[in-house]
Structure formats: structure tokens, C-alpha cells
CSV table of C-alpha atoms in Angstrom, one decimal:
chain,number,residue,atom,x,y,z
A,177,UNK,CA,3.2,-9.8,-12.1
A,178,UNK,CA,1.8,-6.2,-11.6
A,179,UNK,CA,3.6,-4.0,-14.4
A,180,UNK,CA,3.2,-0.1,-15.1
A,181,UNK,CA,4.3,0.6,-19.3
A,182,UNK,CA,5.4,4.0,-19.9
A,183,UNK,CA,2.3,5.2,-17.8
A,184,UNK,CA,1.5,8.6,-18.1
A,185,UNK,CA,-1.2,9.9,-15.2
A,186,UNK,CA,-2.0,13.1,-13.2
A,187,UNK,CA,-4.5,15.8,-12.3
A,188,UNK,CA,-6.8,17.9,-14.8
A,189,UNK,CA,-4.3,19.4,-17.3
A,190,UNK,CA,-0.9,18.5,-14.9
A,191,UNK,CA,0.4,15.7,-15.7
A,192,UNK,CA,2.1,14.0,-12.7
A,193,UNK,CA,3.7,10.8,-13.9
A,194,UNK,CA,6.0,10.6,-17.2
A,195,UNK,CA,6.3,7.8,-18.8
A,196,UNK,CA,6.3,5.2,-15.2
A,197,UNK,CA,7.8,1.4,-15.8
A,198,UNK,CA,7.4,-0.8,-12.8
A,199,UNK,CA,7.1,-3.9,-11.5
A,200,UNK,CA,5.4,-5.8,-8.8
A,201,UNK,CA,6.7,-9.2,-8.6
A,202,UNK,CA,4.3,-11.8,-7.2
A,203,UNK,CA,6.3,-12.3,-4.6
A,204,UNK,CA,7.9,-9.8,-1.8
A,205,UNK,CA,7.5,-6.6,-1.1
A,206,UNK,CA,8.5,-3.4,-3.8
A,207,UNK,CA,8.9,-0.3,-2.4
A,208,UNK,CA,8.2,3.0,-4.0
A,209,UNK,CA,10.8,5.3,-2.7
A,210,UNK,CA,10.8,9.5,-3.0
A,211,UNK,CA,10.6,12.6,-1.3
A,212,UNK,CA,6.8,14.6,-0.4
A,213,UNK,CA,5.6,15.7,-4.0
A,214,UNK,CA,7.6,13.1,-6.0
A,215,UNK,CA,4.5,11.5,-7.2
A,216,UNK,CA,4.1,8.6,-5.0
A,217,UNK,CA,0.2,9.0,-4.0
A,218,UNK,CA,-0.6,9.3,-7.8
A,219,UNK,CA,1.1,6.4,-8.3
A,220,UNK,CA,-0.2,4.3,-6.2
A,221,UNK,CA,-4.1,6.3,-6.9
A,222,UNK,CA,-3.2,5.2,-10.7
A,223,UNK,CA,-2.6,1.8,-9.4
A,224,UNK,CA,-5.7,1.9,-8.0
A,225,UNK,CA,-7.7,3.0,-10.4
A,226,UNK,CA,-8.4,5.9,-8.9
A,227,UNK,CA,-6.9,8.3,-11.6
A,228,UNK,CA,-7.0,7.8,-15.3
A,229,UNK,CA,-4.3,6.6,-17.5
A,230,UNK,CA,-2.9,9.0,-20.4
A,231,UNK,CA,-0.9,6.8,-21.9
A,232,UNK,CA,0.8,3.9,-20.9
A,233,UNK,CA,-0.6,0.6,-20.0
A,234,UNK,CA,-1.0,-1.3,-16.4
A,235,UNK,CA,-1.2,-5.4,-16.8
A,236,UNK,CA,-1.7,-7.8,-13.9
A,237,UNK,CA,-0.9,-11.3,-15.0
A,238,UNK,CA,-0.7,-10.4,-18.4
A,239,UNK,CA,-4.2,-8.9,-18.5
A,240,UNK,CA,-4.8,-5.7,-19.8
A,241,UNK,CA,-6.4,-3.8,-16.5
A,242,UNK,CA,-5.7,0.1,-17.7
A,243,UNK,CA,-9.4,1.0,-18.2
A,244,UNK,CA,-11.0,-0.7,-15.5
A,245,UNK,CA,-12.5,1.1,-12.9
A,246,UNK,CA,-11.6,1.0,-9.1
A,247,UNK,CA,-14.1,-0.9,-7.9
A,248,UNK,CA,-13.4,-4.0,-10.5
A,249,UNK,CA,-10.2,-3.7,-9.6
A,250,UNK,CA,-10.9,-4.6,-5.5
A,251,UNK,CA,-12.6,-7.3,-7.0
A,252,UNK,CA,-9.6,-8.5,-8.7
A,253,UNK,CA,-7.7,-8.2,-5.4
A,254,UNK,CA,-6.5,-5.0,-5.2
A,255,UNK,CA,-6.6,-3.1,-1.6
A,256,UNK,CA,-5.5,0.1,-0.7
A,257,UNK,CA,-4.4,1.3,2.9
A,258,UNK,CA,-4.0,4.8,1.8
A,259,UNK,CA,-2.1,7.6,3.4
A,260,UNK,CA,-2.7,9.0,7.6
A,261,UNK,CA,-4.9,6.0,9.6
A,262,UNK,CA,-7.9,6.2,7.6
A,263,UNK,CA,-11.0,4.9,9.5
A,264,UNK,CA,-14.6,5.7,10.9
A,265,UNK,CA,-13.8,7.4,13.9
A,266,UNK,CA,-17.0,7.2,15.4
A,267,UNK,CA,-17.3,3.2,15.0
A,268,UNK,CA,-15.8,1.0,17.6
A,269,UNK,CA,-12.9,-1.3,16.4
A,270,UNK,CA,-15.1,-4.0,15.8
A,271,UNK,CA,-17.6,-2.3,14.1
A,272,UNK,CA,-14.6,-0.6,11.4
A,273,UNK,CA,-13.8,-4.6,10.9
A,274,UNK,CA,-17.2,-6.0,10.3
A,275,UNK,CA,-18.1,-3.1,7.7
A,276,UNK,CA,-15.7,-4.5,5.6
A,277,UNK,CA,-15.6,-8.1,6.8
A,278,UNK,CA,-19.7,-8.3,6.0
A,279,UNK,CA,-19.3,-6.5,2.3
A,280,UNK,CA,-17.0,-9.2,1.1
A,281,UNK,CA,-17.2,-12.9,0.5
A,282,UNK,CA,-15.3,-14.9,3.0
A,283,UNK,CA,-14.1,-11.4,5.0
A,284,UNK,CA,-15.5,-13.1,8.1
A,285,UNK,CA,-13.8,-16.1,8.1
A,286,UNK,CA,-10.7,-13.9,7.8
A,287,UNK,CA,-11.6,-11.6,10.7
A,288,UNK,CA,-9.6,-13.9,13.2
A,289,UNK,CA,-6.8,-14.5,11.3
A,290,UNK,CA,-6.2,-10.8,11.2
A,291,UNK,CA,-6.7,-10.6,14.8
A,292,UNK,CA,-3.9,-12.8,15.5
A,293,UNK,CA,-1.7,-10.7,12.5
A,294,UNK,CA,-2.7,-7.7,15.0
A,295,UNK,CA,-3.3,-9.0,18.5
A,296,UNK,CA,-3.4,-5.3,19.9
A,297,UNK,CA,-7.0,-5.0,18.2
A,298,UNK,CA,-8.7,-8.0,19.8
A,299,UNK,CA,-8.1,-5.8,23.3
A,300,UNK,CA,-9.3,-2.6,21.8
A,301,UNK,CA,-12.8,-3.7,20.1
A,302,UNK,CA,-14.9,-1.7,22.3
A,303,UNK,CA,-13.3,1.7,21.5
A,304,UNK,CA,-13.7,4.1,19.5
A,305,UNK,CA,-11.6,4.1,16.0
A,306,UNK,CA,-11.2,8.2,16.8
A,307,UNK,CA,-9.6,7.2,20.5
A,308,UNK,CA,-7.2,4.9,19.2
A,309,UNK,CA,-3.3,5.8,18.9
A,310,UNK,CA,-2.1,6.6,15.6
A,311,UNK,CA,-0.3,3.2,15.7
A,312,UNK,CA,-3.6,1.4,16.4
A,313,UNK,CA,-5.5,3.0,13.9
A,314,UNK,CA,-2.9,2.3,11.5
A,315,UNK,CA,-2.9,-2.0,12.3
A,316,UNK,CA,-6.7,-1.3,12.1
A,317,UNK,CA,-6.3,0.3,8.5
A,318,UNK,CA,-4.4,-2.6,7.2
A,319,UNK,CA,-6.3,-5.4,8.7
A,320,UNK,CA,-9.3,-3.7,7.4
A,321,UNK,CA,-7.6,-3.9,4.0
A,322,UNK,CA,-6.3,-7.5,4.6
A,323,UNK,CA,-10.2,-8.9,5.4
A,324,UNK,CA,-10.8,-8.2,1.6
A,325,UNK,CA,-8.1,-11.2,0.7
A,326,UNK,CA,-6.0,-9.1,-1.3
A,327,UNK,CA,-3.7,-10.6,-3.8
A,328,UNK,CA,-2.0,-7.3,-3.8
A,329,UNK,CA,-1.7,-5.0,-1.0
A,330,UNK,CA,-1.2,-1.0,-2.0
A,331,UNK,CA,0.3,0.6,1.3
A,332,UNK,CA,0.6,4.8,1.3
A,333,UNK,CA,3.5,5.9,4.0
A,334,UNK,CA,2.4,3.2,6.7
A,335,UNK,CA,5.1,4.6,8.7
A,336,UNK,CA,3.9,8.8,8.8
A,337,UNK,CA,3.1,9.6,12.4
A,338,UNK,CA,3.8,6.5,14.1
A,339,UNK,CA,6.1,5.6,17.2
A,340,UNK,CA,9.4,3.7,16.5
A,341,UNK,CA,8.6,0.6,17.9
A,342,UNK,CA,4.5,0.4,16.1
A,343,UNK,CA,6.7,1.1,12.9
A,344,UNK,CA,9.0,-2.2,13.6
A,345,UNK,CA,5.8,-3.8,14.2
A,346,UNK,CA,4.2,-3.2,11.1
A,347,UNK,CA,7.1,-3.7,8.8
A,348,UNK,CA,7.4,-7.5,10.6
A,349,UNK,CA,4.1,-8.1,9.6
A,350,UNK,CA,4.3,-6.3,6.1
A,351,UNK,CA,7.2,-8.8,5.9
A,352,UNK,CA,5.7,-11.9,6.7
A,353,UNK,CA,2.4,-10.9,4.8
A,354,UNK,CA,4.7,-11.6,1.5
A,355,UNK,CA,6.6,-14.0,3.1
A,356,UNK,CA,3.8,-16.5,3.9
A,357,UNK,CA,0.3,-15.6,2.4
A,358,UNK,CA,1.8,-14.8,-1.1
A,359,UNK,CA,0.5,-11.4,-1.1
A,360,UNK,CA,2.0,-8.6,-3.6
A,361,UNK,CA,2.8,-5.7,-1.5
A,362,UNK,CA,3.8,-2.3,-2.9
A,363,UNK,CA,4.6,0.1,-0.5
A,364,UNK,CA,4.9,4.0,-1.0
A,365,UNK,CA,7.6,5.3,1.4
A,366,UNK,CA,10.1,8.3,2.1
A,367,UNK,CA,11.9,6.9,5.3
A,368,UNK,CA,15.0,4.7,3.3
A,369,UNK,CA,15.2,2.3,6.4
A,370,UNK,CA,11.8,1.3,6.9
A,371,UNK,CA,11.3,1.1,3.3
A,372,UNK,CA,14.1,-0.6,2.5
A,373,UNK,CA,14.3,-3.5,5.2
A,374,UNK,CA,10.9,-4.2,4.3
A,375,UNK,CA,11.3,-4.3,0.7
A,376,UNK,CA,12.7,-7.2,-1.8
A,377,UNK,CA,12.9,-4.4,-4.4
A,378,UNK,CA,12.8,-0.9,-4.5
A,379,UNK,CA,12.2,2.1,-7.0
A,380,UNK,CA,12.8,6.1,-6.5
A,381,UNK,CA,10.7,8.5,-7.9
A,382,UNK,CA,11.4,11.9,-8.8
A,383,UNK,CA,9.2,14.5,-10.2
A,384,UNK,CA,7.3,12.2,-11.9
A,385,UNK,CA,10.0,9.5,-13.0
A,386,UNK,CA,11.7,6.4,-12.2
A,387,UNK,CA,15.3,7.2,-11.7
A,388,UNK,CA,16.9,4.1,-9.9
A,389,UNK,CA,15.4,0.4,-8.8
A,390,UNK,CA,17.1,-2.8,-8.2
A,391,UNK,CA,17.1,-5.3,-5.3
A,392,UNK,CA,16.5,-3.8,-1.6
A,393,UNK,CA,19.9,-5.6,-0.7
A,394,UNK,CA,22.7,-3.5,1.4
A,395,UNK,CA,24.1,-1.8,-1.2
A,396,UNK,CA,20.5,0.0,-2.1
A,397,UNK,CA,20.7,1.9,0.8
A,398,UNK,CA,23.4,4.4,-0.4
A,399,UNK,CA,22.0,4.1,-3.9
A,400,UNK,CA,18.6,5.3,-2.5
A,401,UNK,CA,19.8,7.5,-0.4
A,402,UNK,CA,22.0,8.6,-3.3
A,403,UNK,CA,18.9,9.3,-5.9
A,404,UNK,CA,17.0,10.9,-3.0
A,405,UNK,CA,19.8,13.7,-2.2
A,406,UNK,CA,19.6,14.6,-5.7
């Protein structure tokens, strides 16, 4: 379990996040749900370490992780696909995997499972990250991510900019990520369908604060859409 106590987080002297309870079950997918400017990035930055707690705590398992850094964090199995394709547009496909696949233990091992997860790559390795679709380099970003062996996957608006059918793609194997490796997933999104028929549980934010979460079941989707209109 990945749990957020009355965390308080933000920017200089703004302070972002008021008072955040959440949790990430170890097992499924959670879904962070809210519109641009809600405070979804922060969260998930907070979650990764990436900006400091105020106040509050963040346990994982029941330990204590609120002042650890990012880096000891990824080596607690934390990894982040953040927000629009992120890669090194100059490397080939293959050469964006084995950067990460060489800098951690067992990532090459792992490099044709994820190939399989995203078949598309294994026909691309040759080109350029910067030629790719938007939809390619977004498989790319998350089975860069998935060569770490994450025990909890952080995912920032996988949907933004991509096709329809790359987006049905991705949420089938977001899906079965959870489903069969065991992976935590939390997953920032402001698209209620994609979120939500991905998601096992879901949370809106708005300015800053929780303000409905339950199970991702059918009747979610008004209640989301509900919180969101508001």
C-alpha cells in the first residue's frame, strides 16, 4: 500500500496540495482524476519525490518514505512516465531502451519482455526517438519505465496527444500490467473514459483537494464526471 496523509506540497511559497489522503492499493490501477491546474503533476512530482513535503506524510508498505529523495525512491521501485512522450530524440529506439536497460540490475533481461508488451517497437529500433509518432514515443516512454521493474508505476496523462485507437492500446496494457505482473499503477488523467475503464479506483482533485474517490465501477462515471463539472 502506497498512502498520502494529509500531505501538504507545492512550489516556493504556493502551496499546491492541501491536506492530500490517498491510496494506492497493491493491486490495480488508481486513477487520479481532475481538470489542467488541479494539481495532478504535483501530485504525482510529490509522489515522486520530486517536490518536498510540507506536512503530511507518504508510507509505502508501512514505511515512512516522506524525506527520501527521488533517486532512493526508483530504487525502491518507483517509475515515473511523466507527462508529453518524454525521450532522447536523437537516440534510435534501441538506444532510448538500453540507456535505461544497462543502468539497472536485471533491465536487460527485461528488455524482451517489454518488447512483446509493445510489439510496435521491436519494428521501429532503428529510428530515431524524434521521428517516431506521438503514440510510439509514448509505448517507448513506458517500456522505458517498465525495464526498471517497477513495483509501482507513476503514469502523467498517457493519453494527451495520442490517436484513439494508440490510447485503447495503452490502456489494455496499463490494464494487464496490474492484472498480471502485480504492478501498482497510479495514473494522472483528465479524459473520465480512459481513466476510468482503466482504473480499479479513482480520485478527483480539485484545486488542491480530494473531493470524491471510490471504486471505478459504472456508477463512478457520473460521479466523476459530476465532481469535474463543478
Amino acid at each position: 500500500m502506497f498512502s498520502f496523509e494529509g500531505v501538504r506540497s507545492g512550489y516556493g511559497r504556493t502551496e499546491v496540495l492541501h491536506g492530500i489522503d490517498l491510496e494506492v492499493p497493491d493491486d490495480g490501477v488508481t486513477t487520479v482524476l481532475g481538470h489542467n491546474g488541479a494539481g495532478k503533476t504535483t501530485l504525482l512530482k510529490t509522489v515522486m519525490g520530486l517536490l518536498p513535503v510540507r506536512s503530511g506524510r507518504i508510507t509505502w508498505d508501512g514505511e515512512d518514505i516522506t524525506r527520501l529523495s527521488a533517486h532512493q525512491r526508483v530504487r525502491m521501485g518507483l517509475a515515473w512516465v511523466p507527462q508529453g512522450q518524454k525521450s532522447f530524440g536523437s537516440l534510435t529506439t534501441r538506444e532510448n531502451l538500453l540507456v535505461v536497460a544497462e543502468a539497472h540490475p536485471g533491465g536487460k533481461e527485461r528488455l524482451d519482455g517489454v518488447l512483446d508488451l509493445f510489439p510496435a517497437l521491436g519494428e521501429l529500433m532503428d529510428r530515431r526517438a524524434g521521428l517516431l509518432s506521438g503514440g510510439q514515443r509514448q509505448q517507448l516512454s513506458i517500456a522505458r519505465a517498465l525495464l526498471t521493474g517497477p513495483r509501482l508505476l507513476v503514469l502523467d496523462e498517457p493519453s494527451e496527444g495520442i490517436q484513439p485507437s494508440v490510447v485503447q492500446e495503452i490502456e489494455e496494457k496499463i490494464v494487464g500490467l496490474a492484472s498480471r505482473s502485480g504492478t501498482q499503477v497510479l495514473l494522472a488523467e483528465q479524459k473520465v473514459g480512459f481513466a476510468l475503464e482503466a482504473a480499479d479506483r479513482y480520485a478527483v482533485l480539485a484545486t488542491g483537494r480530494i473531493v470524491r474517490s471510490g471504486l471505478a465501477d459504472e456508477a463512478a462515471v457520473d460521479a466523476a464526471r459530476e465532481a469535474l463539472a463543478v
